[in-house]
């Protein structure tokens, strides 16, 4: 059964890969492709452990990303995830695997005020899904507890998206994203019929960003989701403060994350300067007993303390200890992982 | 409520301590530069115009790309245009930003 499931997914996955390869071939044959527009392969490969309540799950993961520019204005990009999971069971360890596309989209860059995106795209609700979810970017191994709020089950939309700068001045800018998604039951492009948008104000001198998000599911029980985020990354420091709040019909919550790269102690490449202490505080609150959003079943508080180490050659060690409090029981969660980020041209140059 | 207060207060204290440590850190001239761009930048004579474009590129990088991620340790100049195309979509960069970043990556 599992093998059959994997075979089906693999067949779809290979079909999609062939589309990407076709794009690469088209790029090669495009005479205008200049020397800096070679298609790229990037992504991360990692090995993680997660130990909630004393039971350790191991999961190696590969997240490849391909980006293929076509002509002056087009870009085709895609990211996938290949995940193996070894989780404890009564008879030892169970093993499962997953292969899936995170997104596959075509972008038409008209100007900084308007980019048209079509295909399967990451839902731009809040900040985590679109900006922090790649394994080579996120500071913590796992996402925040409210990660699923506003992401409409799958975190992807299938349809179109418009995005750009509404206003761009030297002192401030306001950007926007708006999208509409069709319903799809395809296993690689599973999406809900929905629409939404996000708008952010950015003050570059203060390095302060604040934004609001909204989306609405248009199928079955129609629900609204609201989000807000504030990021502050003071200039000339290596301190970053990120926070996000999300509210749905049945639950709400927030997270605040602070991280500091200790580059002040001997520079970013010194032994000490490669350390990155982290702290994240999160709380979720149930508004009623209807559980349809992926959040914990009861009000939950969680404090995450992390320490990352940035090795040379795009390799990073992630470690964290979390203490979670809820009426269903308190627990310790230990996480460790190592991630290597790769980034290279799709083929060798002359 | 007691439980929340009990865990919020130490958390906020640590946050404040980390904030204070970061704010009191003297600016490090190398820290906001990407440690490795497409080509390692050799500090040699540059015309004022070229140096200005590089500073502008560094500013655009810090204000846009570095908001989400640290720079990779290095990459081939052959993909710098593709990376910028990707960043134009993600960060809504203007053509001007793209040009100065390209210069920043390939001085």
PDB file of C-alpha atoms in Angstrom, chain A residues 61-329:
ATOM      1  CA  UNK A  61      15.376  15.772   4.605  1.00  0.00           C
ATOM      2  CA  UNK A  62      16.308  17.176   1.218  1.00  0.00           C
ATOM      3  CA  UNK A  63      14.721  20.417   0.003  1.00  0.00           C
ATOM      4  CA  UNK A  64      15.901  21.181  -3.530  1.00  0.00           C
ATOM      5  CA  UNK A  65      14.993  24.411  -5.274  1.00  0.00           C
ATOM      6  CA  UNK A  66      15.295  25.230  -8.967  1.00  0.00           C
ATOM      7  CA  UNK A  67      15.023  28.677 -10.560  1.00  0.00           C
ATOM      8  CA  UNK A  68      15.014  29.154 -14.309  1.00  0.00           C
ATOM      9  CA  UNK A  69      14.913  32.640 -15.829  1.00  0.00           C
ATOM     10  CA  UNK A  70      13.276  32.848 -19.236  1.00  0.00           C
ATOM     11  CA  UNK A  71      13.780  36.002 -21.263  1.00  0.00           C
ATOM     12  CA  UNK A  72      13.918  39.400 -19.580  1.00  0.00           C
ATOM     13  CA  UNK A  73      10.883  39.157 -17.296  1.00  0.00           C
ATOM     14  CA  UNK A  74      10.010  35.541 -16.605  1.00  0.00           C
ATOM     15  CA  UNK A  75      11.153  33.196 -13.901  1.00  0.00           C
ATOM     16  CA  UNK A  76      10.035  29.624 -13.261  1.00  0.00           C
ATOM     17  CA  UNK A  77      10.834  28.389  -9.780  1.00  0.00           C
ATOM     18  CA  UNK A  78      10.027  25.353  -7.720  1.00  0.00           C
ATOM     19  CA  UNK A  79      10.886  23.789  -4.407  1.00  0.00           C
ATOM     20  CA  UNK A  80      10.318  20.216  -3.297  1.00  0.00           C
ATOM     21  CA  UNK A  81      10.726  18.231  -0.103  1.00  0.00           C
ATOM     22  CA  UNK A  82      11.973  14.663   0.202  1.00  0.00           C
ATOM     23  CA  UNK A  83      11.584  13.485   3.762  1.00  0.00           C
ATOM     24  CA  UNK A  84      12.229  10.213   5.554  1.00  0.00           C
ATOM     25  CA  UNK A  85      10.884   9.762   9.059  1.00  0.00           C
ATOM     26  CA  UNK A  86      12.021   7.208  11.623  1.00  0.00           C
ATOM     27  CA  UNK A  87       9.698   7.400  14.594  1.00  0.00           C
ATOM     28  CA  UNK A  88       9.575   5.202  17.698  1.00  0.00           C
ATOM     29  CA  UNK A  89       6.852   2.567  17.981  1.00  0.00           C
ATOM     30  CA  UNK A  90       6.137  -0.388  20.237  1.00  0.00           C
ATOM     31  CA  UNK A  91       8.082  -2.705  17.967  1.00  0.00           C
ATOM     32  CA  UNK A  92      11.069  -0.428  17.529  1.00  0.00           C
ATOM     33  CA  UNK A  93      11.066   2.227  14.837  1.00  0.00           C
ATOM     34  CA  UNK A  94       8.547   2.874  12.091  1.00  0.00           C
ATOM     35  CA  UNK A  95       9.729   4.282   8.808  1.00  0.00           C
ATOM     36  CA  UNK A  96       7.823   6.447   6.384  1.00  0.00           C
ATOM     37  CA  UNK A  97       8.681   8.738   3.523  1.00  0.00           C
ATOM     38  CA  UNK A  98       7.217  11.721   1.795  1.00  0.00           C
ATOM     39  CA  UNK A  99       7.972  13.387  -1.503  1.00  0.00           C
ATOM     40  CA  UNK A 100       6.130  16.497  -2.500  1.00  0.00           C
ATOM     41  CA  UNK A 101       6.324  19.839  -4.177  1.00  0.00           C
ATOM     42  CA  UNK A 102       6.299  22.863  -1.917  1.00  0.00           C
ATOM     43  CA  UNK A 103       5.531  25.120  -4.847  1.00  0.00           C
ATOM     44  CA  UNK A 104       5.878  25.396  -8.606  1.00  0.00           C
ATOM     45  CA  UNK A 105       5.240  28.847  -9.985  1.00  0.00           C
ATOM     46  CA  UNK A 106       5.887  31.102 -12.923  1.00  0.00           C
ATOM     47  CA  UNK A 107       6.635  34.760 -12.225  1.00  0.00           C
ATOM     48  CA  UNK A 108       6.258  37.644 -14.645  1.00  0.00           C
ATOM     49  CA  UNK A 109       8.187  40.605 -13.281  1.00  0.00           C
ATOM     50  CA  UNK A 110       6.578  43.662 -14.826  1.00  0.00           C
ATOM     51  CA  UNK A 111       8.115  46.236 -12.518  1.00  0.00           C
ATOM     52  CA  UNK A 112       8.734  46.627  -8.814  1.00  0.00           C
ATOM     53  CA  UNK A 113       5.083  47.657  -8.552  1.00  0.00           C
ATOM     54  CA  UNK A 114       3.661  44.555 -10.168  1.00  0.00           C
ATOM     55  CA  UNK A 115       4.708  40.947 -10.422  1.00  0.00           C
ATOM     56  CA  UNK A 116       2.222  38.370 -11.645  1.00  0.00           C
ATOM     57  CA  UNK A 117       2.601  34.884 -10.204  1.00  0.00           C
ATOM     58  CA  UNK A 118       0.766  31.870 -11.585  1.00  0.00           C
ATOM     59  CA  UNK A 119       0.806  28.239 -10.580  1.00  0.00           C
ATOM     60  CA  UNK A 120       1.185  26.671  -7.190  1.00  0.00           C
ATOM     61  CA  UNK A 121       2.573  29.197  -4.733  1.00  0.00           C
ATOM     62  CA  UNK A 122       3.230  29.469  -1.006  1.00  0.00           C
ATOM     63  CA  UNK A 123       0.363  31.326   0.654  1.00  0.00           C
ATOM     64  CA  UNK A 124       1.639  34.745   1.702  1.00  0.00           C
ATOM     65  CA  UNK A 125      -0.136  34.807   5.046  1.00  0.00           C
ATOM     66  CA  UNK A 126       2.047  36.216   7.823  1.00  0.00           C
ATOM     67  CA  UNK A 127       5.757  35.703   7.399  1.00  0.00           C
ATOM     68  CA  UNK A 128       6.675  32.158   8.321  1.00  0.00           C
ATOM     69  CA  UNK A 129       5.327  30.194   5.370  1.00  0.00           C
ATOM     70  CA  UNK A 130       6.873  32.254   2.622  1.00  0.00           C
ATOM     71  CA  UNK A 131       9.997  33.641   4.232  1.00  0.00           C
ATOM     72  CA  UNK A 132      11.201  31.380   7.029  1.00  0.00           C
ATOM     73  CA  UNK A 133      10.058  27.871   6.147  1.00  0.00           C
ATOM     74  CA  UNK A 134      13.082  26.750   4.068  1.00  0.00           C
ATOM     75  CA  UNK A 135      15.257  24.535   6.269  1.00  0.00           C
ATOM     76  CA  UNK A 136      18.343  26.600   5.464  1.00  0.00           C
ATOM     77  CA  UNK A 137      16.691  29.817   6.679  1.00  0.00           C
ATOM     78  CA  UNK A 138      14.679  28.985   9.808  1.00  0.00           C
ATOM     79  CA  UNK A 139      16.538  29.419  13.094  1.00  0.00           C
ATOM     80  CA  UNK A 140      14.560  26.716  14.846  1.00  0.00           C
ATOM     81  CA  UNK A 141      14.091  23.254  13.487  1.00  0.00           C
ATOM     82  CA  UNK A 142      10.329  23.367  13.811  1.00  0.00           C
ATOM     83  CA  UNK A 143       7.871  26.082  12.929  1.00  0.00           C
ATOM     84  CA  UNK A 144       5.819  28.051  15.421  1.00  0.00           C
ATOM     85  CA  UNK A 145       2.702  26.529  16.969  1.00  0.00           C
ATOM     86  CA  UNK A 146       0.427  28.921  15.070  1.00  0.00           C
ATOM     87  CA  UNK A 147       2.099  28.096  11.765  1.00  0.00           C
ATOM     88  CA  UNK A 148      -1.018  26.446  10.345  1.00  0.00           C
ATOM     89  CA  UNK A 149      -3.395  29.331  11.111  1.00  0.00           C
ATOM     90  CA  UNK A 150      -4.344  31.063   7.884  1.00  0.00           C
ATOM     91  CA  UNK A 151      -2.576  28.506   5.711  1.00  0.00           C
ATOM     92  CA  UNK A 152      -5.807  26.696   4.821  1.00  0.00           C
ATOM     93  CA  UNK A 153      -4.630  23.132   5.453  1.00  0.00           C
ATOM     94  CA  UNK A 154      -1.896  22.908   2.840  1.00  0.00           C
ATOM     95  CA  UNK A 155      -0.055  26.233   2.887  1.00  0.00           C
ATOM     96  CA  UNK A 156      -0.223  26.566  -0.883  1.00  0.00           C
ATOM     97  CA  UNK A 157      -2.563  28.254  -3.306  1.00  0.00           C
ATOM     98  CA  UNK A 158      -3.266  27.173  -6.859  1.00  0.00           C
ATOM     99  CA  UNK A 159      -4.094  30.070  -9.126  1.00  0.00           C
ATOM    100  CA  UNK A 160      -2.760  33.584  -9.350  1.00  0.00           C
ATOM    101  CA  UNK A 161      -1.071  36.128  -7.195  1.00  0.00           C
ATOM    102  CA  UNK A 162      -0.262  39.806  -7.684  1.00  0.00           C
ATOM    103  CA  UNK A 163       2.498  41.413  -5.671  1.00  0.00           C
ATOM    104  CA  UNK A 164       4.711  44.439  -5.627  1.00  0.00           C
ATOM    105  CA  UNK A 165       5.467  47.771  -4.059  1.00  0.00           C
ATOM    106  CA  UNK A 166       2.465  50.051  -3.759  1.00  0.00           C
ATOM    107  CA  UNK A 167       4.701  52.894  -2.631  1.00  0.00           C
ATOM    108  CA  UNK A 168       8.473  52.987  -2.499  1.00  0.00           C
ATOM    109  CA  UNK A 169      10.194  56.033  -1.021  1.00  0.00           C
ATOM    110  CA  UNK A 170      13.612  56.368   0.488  1.00  0.00           C
ATOM    111  CA  UNK A 171      12.151  56.662   4.016  1.00  0.00           C
ATOM    112  CA  UNK A 172       9.433  54.035   3.751  1.00  0.00           C
ATOM    113  CA  UNK A 173       7.787  51.546   1.473  1.00  0.00           C
ATOM    114  CA  UNK A 174       4.492  49.709   1.415  1.00  0.00           C
ATOM    115  CA  UNK A 175       4.220  46.411  -0.360  1.00  0.00           C
ATOM    116  CA  UNK A 176       1.222  44.242  -1.090  1.00  0.00           C
ATOM    117  CA  UNK A 177       0.331  40.720  -2.100  1.00  0.00           C
ATOM    118  CA  UNK A 178      -3.095  39.533  -3.120  1.00  0.00           C
ATOM    119  CA  UNK A 179      -4.128  36.135  -4.406  1.00  0.00           C
ATOM    120  CA  UNK A 180      -6.929  33.858  -5.406  1.00  0.00           C
ATOM    121  CA  UNK A 181      -6.741  30.094  -5.247  1.00  0.00           C
ATOM    122  CA  UNK A 182      -8.906  27.441  -6.850  1.00  0.00           C
ATOM    123  CA  UNK A 183      -9.836  24.199  -5.140  1.00  0.00           C
ATOM    124  CA  UNK A 184      -7.642  21.260  -6.030  1.00  0.00           C
ATOM    125  CA  UNK A 185      -7.507  17.701  -4.764  1.00  0.00           C
ATOM    126  CA  UNK A 186      -4.365  16.794  -6.680  1.00  0.00           C
ATOM    127  CA  UNK A 187      -1.871  15.368  -4.237  1.00  0.00           C
ATOM    128  CA  UNK A 188       0.949  17.636  -5.413  1.00  0.00           C
ATOM    129  CA  UNK A 189      -1.153  20.774  -5.757  1.00  0.00           C
ATOM    130  CA  UNK A 190      -3.676  20.323  -2.992  1.00  0.00           C
ATOM    131  CA  UNK A 191      -5.310  23.690  -2.305  1.00  0.00           C
ATOM    132  CA  UNK A 192      -8.505  25.231  -0.988  1.00  0.00           C
ATOM    133  CA  UNK A 193     -10.693  27.680  -2.855  1.00  0.00           C
ATOM    134  CA  UNK A 194      -9.785  30.897  -1.130  1.00  0.00           C
ATOM    135  CA  UNK A 195      -8.513  34.419  -1.445  1.00  0.00           C
ATOM    136  CA  UNK A 196      -6.448  36.751   0.665  1.00  0.00           C
ATOM    137  CA  UNK A 197      -3.741  39.332   0.873  1.00  0.00           C
ATOM    138  CA  UNK A 198      -0.994  40.881   2.902  1.00  0.00           C
ATOM    139  CA  UNK A 199       0.384  44.373   3.158  1.00  0.00           C
ATOM    140  CA  UNK A 200       3.513  45.560   4.957  1.00  0.00           C
ATOM    141  CA  UNK A 201       5.044  48.880   5.854  1.00  0.00           C
ATOM    142  CA  UNK A 202       8.837  48.959   5.956  1.00  0.00           C
ATOM    143  CA  UNK A 203      10.985  51.722   7.436  1.00  0.00           C
ATOM    144  CA  UNK A 204      14.507  51.092   6.121  1.00  0.00           C
ATOM    145  CA  UNK A 205      16.291  53.553   8.424  1.00  0.00           C
ATOM    146  CA  UNK A 206      14.795  51.907  11.475  1.00  0.00           C
ATOM    147  CA  UNK A 207      14.854  48.451   9.867  1.00  0.00           C
ATOM    148  CA  UNK A 208      11.321  48.022  11.105  1.00  0.00           C
ATOM    149  CA  UNK A 209       8.602  46.127   9.276  1.00  0.00           C
ATOM    150  CA  UNK A 210       4.959  45.804  10.261  1.00  0.00           C
ATOM    151  CA  UNK A 211       2.258  44.086   8.278  1.00  0.00           C
ATOM    152  CA  UNK A 212      -1.265  42.734   8.225  1.00  0.00           C
ATOM    153  CA  UNK A 213      -2.603  39.602   6.565  1.00  0.00           C
ATOM    154  CA  UNK A 214      -6.060  38.356   5.796  1.00  0.00           C
ATOM    155  CA  UNK A 215      -7.487  35.355   4.016  1.00  0.00           C
ATOM    156  CA  UNK A 216     -10.784  33.579   3.664  1.00  0.00           C
ATOM    157  CA  UNK A 217     -11.613  30.012   2.845  1.00  0.00           C
ATOM    158  CA  UNK A 218     -14.406  29.873   0.258  1.00  0.00           C
ATOM    159  CA  UNK A 219     -15.306  26.214   0.490  1.00  0.00           C
ATOM    160  CA  UNK A 220     -17.188  24.101   3.042  1.00  0.00           C
ATOM    161  CA  UNK A 221     -17.288  26.085   6.290  1.00  0.00           C
ATOM    162  CA  UNK A 222     -16.130  29.502   5.201  1.00  0.00           C
ATOM    163  CA  UNK A 223     -13.717  31.038   7.668  1.00  0.00           C
ATOM    164  CA  UNK A 224     -11.731  34.235   7.966  1.00  0.00           C
ATOM    165  CA  UNK A 225      -8.166  34.419   9.247  1.00  0.00           C
ATOM    166  CA  UNK A 226      -6.330  37.528  10.373  1.00  0.00           C
ATOM    167  CA  UNK A 227      -2.648  38.015  10.951  1.00  0.00           C
ATOM    168  CA  UNK A 228      -0.184  40.696  11.987  1.00  0.00           C
ATOM    169  CA  UNK A 229       3.589  40.737  12.109  1.00  0.00           C
ATOM    170  CA  UNK A 230       6.341  43.014  13.358  1.00  0.00           C
ATOM    171  CA  UNK A 231      10.012  42.524  12.554  1.00  0.00           C
ATOM    172  CA  UNK A 232      12.787  44.690  13.892  1.00  0.00           C
ATOM    173  CA  UNK A 233      16.408  44.265  12.908  1.00  0.00           C
ATOM    174  CA  UNK A 234      18.329  47.252  14.288  1.00  0.00           C
ATOM    175  CA  UNK A 235      20.970  48.641  11.970  1.00  0.00           C
ATOM    176  CA  UNK A 236      24.620  47.766  12.679  1.00  0.00           C
ATOM    177  CA  UNK A 237      23.730  45.033  15.123  1.00  0.00           C
ATOM    178  CA  UNK A 238      23.258  41.345  14.607  1.00  0.00           C
ATOM    179  CA  UNK A 239      20.103  41.279  16.638  1.00  0.00           C
ATOM    180  CA  UNK A 240      16.779  40.327  15.108  1.00  0.00           C
ATOM    181  CA  UNK A 241      13.368  40.402  16.665  1.00  0.00           C
ATOM    182  CA  UNK A 242      10.505  38.807  14.800  1.00  0.00           C
ATOM    183  CA  UNK A 243       6.957  38.329  15.918  1.00  0.00           C
ATOM    184  CA  UNK A 244       3.661  37.262  14.510  1.00  0.00           C
ATOM    185  CA  UNK A 245       0.064  37.027  15.656  1.00  0.00           C
ATOM    186  CA  UNK A 246      -2.699  35.053  13.953  1.00  0.00           C
ATOM    187  CA  UNK A 247      -6.374  34.631  14.696  1.00  0.00           C
ATOM    188  CA  UNK A 248      -8.869  32.182  13.247  1.00  0.00           C
ATOM    189  CA  UNK A 249     -12.464  31.279  14.048  1.00  0.00           C
ATOM    190  CA  UNK A 250     -11.520  28.701  16.643  1.00  0.00           C
ATOM    191  CA  UNK A 251      -8.079  29.632  17.917  1.00  0.00           C
ATOM    192  CA  UNK A 252      -5.460  32.335  18.036  1.00  0.00           C
ATOM    193  CA  UNK A 253      -1.872  32.725  19.118  1.00  0.00           C
ATOM    194  CA  UNK A 254       1.431  34.482  18.719  1.00  0.00           C
ATOM    195  CA  UNK A 255       5.172  33.925  18.667  1.00  0.00           C
ATOM    196  CA  UNK A 256       8.085  36.233  19.381  1.00  0.00           C
ATOM    197  CA  UNK A 257      11.577  35.212  18.327  1.00  0.00           C
ATOM    198  CA  UNK A 258      14.851  36.930  19.158  1.00  0.00           C
ATOM    199  CA  UNK A 259      18.216  35.924  17.784  1.00  0.00           C
ATOM    200  CA  UNK A 260      21.664  37.365  18.023  1.00  0.00           C
ATOM    201  CA  UNK A 261      24.676  36.386  15.919  1.00  0.00           C
ATOM    202  CA  UNK A 262      27.705  36.888  18.159  1.00  0.00           C
ATOM    203  CA  UNK A 263      29.841  38.443  15.407  1.00  0.00           C
ATOM    204  CA  UNK A 264      30.876  41.236  17.764  1.00  0.00           C
ATOM    205  CA  UNK A 265      33.212  38.750  19.451  1.00  0.00           C
ATOM    206  CA  UNK A 266      36.020  38.481  16.922  1.00  0.00           C
ATOM    207  CA  UNK A 267      34.010  38.829  13.712  1.00  0.00           C
ATOM    208  CA  UNK A 268      31.510  36.567  11.962  1.00  0.00           C
ATOM    209  CA  UNK A 269      34.136  33.942  11.126  1.00  0.00           C
ATOM    210  CA  UNK A 270      35.647  33.607  14.593  1.00  0.00           C
ATOM    211  CA  UNK A 271      34.878  30.666  16.851  1.00  0.00           C
ATOM    212  CA  UNK A 272      32.650  32.765  19.096  1.00  0.00           C
ATOM    213  CA  UNK A 273      31.268  34.860  16.281  1.00  0.00           C
ATOM    214  CA  UNK A 274      29.672  31.809  14.709  1.00  0.00           C
ATOM    215  CA  UNK A 275      27.360  31.223  17.676  1.00  0.00           C
ATOM    216  CA  UNK A 276      23.772  32.355  17.462  1.00  0.00           C
ATOM    217  CA  UNK A 277      21.687  32.188  20.663  1.00  0.00           C
ATOM    218  CA  UNK A 278      17.923  32.185  20.149  1.00  0.00           C
ATOM    219  CA  UNK A 279      14.810  32.601  22.165  1.00  0.00           C
ATOM    220  CA  UNK A 280      11.203  32.121  21.141  1.00  0.00           C
ATOM    221  CA  UNK A 281       8.068  32.537  23.191  1.00  0.00           C
ATOM    222  CA  UNK A 282       4.761  31.213  21.936  1.00  0.00           C
ATOM    223  CA  UNK A 283       1.227  30.948  23.197  1.00  0.00           C
ATOM    224  CA  UNK A 284      -1.914  29.542  21.637  1.00  0.00           C
ATOM    225  CA  UNK A 285      -5.464  30.035  22.859  1.00  0.00           C
ATOM    226  CA  UNK A 286      -8.530  28.038  21.864  1.00  0.00           C
ATOM    227  CA  UNK A 287     -11.601  30.141  21.273  1.00  0.00           C
ATOM    228  CA  UNK A 288     -13.904  27.118  21.230  1.00  0.00           C
ATOM    229  CA  UNK A 289     -13.682  23.351  21.178  1.00  0.00           C
ATOM    230  CA  UNK A 290     -13.951  22.948  17.400  1.00  0.00           C
ATOM    231  CA  UNK A 291     -10.587  21.743  16.228  1.00  0.00           C
ATOM    232  CA  UNK A 292      -9.979  22.362  12.551  1.00  0.00           C
ATOM    233  CA  UNK A 293      -6.841  24.423  12.445  1.00  0.00           C
ATOM    234  CA  UNK A 294      -3.901  22.290  13.554  1.00  0.00           C
ATOM    235  CA  UNK A 295      -3.320  24.174  16.789  1.00  0.00           C
ATOM    236  CA  UNK A 296      -3.053  22.357  20.143  1.00  0.00           C
ATOM    237  CA  UNK A 297      -6.355  21.165  21.547  1.00  0.00           C
ATOM    238  CA  UNK A 298      -5.919  23.197  24.736  1.00  0.00           C
ATOM    239  CA  UNK A 299      -4.317  26.539  25.572  1.00  0.00           C
ATOM    240  CA  UNK A 300      -0.571  26.079  25.348  1.00  0.00           C
ATOM    241  CA  UNK A 301       2.494  28.067  26.344  1.00  0.00           C
ATOM    242  CA  UNK A 302       5.926  27.229  25.090  1.00  0.00           C
ATOM    243  CA  UNK A 303       9.376  28.715  25.572  1.00  0.00           C
ATOM    244  CA  UNK A 304      12.128  27.681  23.139  1.00  0.00           C
ATOM    245  CA  UNK A 305      15.778  28.271  23.923  1.00  0.00           C
ATOM    246  CA  UNK A 306      18.139  27.613  21.058  1.00  0.00           C
ATOM    247  CA  UNK A 307      21.786  27.781  20.166  1.00  0.00           C
ATOM    248  CA  UNK A 308      22.814  27.605  16.515  1.00  0.00           C
ATOM    249  CA  UNK A 309      26.339  27.382  15.224  1.00  0.00           C
ATOM    250  CA  UNK A 310      27.199  28.649  11.752  1.00  0.00           C
ATOM    251  CA  UNK A 311      29.942  26.462  10.343  1.00  0.00           C
ATOM    252  CA  UNK A 312      31.894  27.453   7.228  1.00  0.00           C
ATOM    253  CA  UNK A 313      30.660  26.381   3.799  1.00  0.00           C
ATOM    254  CA  UNK A 314      26.972  27.106   4.384  1.00  0.00           C
ATOM    255  CA  UNK A 315      26.551  24.518   7.087  1.00  0.00           C
ATOM    256  CA  UNK A 316      24.623  25.177  10.250  1.00  0.00           C
ATOM    257  CA  UNK A 317      24.027  23.263  13.444  1.00  0.00           C
ATOM    258  CA  UNK A 318      20.669  23.854  15.124  1.00  0.00           C
ATOM    259  CA  UNK A 319      19.948  22.916  18.712  1.00  0.00           C
ATOM    260  CA  UNK A 320      17.096  23.835  20.993  1.00  0.00           C
ATOM    261  CA  UNK A 321      15.371  22.958  24.211  1.00  0.00           C
ATOM    262  CA  UNK A 322      11.702  23.765  24.679  1.00  0.00           C
ATOM    263  CA  UNK A 323       9.422  23.538  27.643  1.00  0.00           C
ATOM    264  CA  UNK A 324       5.758  23.319  26.813  1.00  0.00           C
ATOM    265  CA  UNK A 325       2.980  23.935  29.336  1.00  0.00           C
ATOM    266  CA  UNK A 326      -0.645  23.002  28.884  1.00  0.00           C
ATOM    267  CA  UNK A 327      -3.498  21.466  30.811  1.00  0.00           C
ATOM    268  CA  UNK A 328      -2.949  18.206  28.920  1.00  0.00           C
ATOM    269  CA  UNK A 329       0.538  17.907  30.416  1.00  0.00           C
TER     270      UNK A 329
END
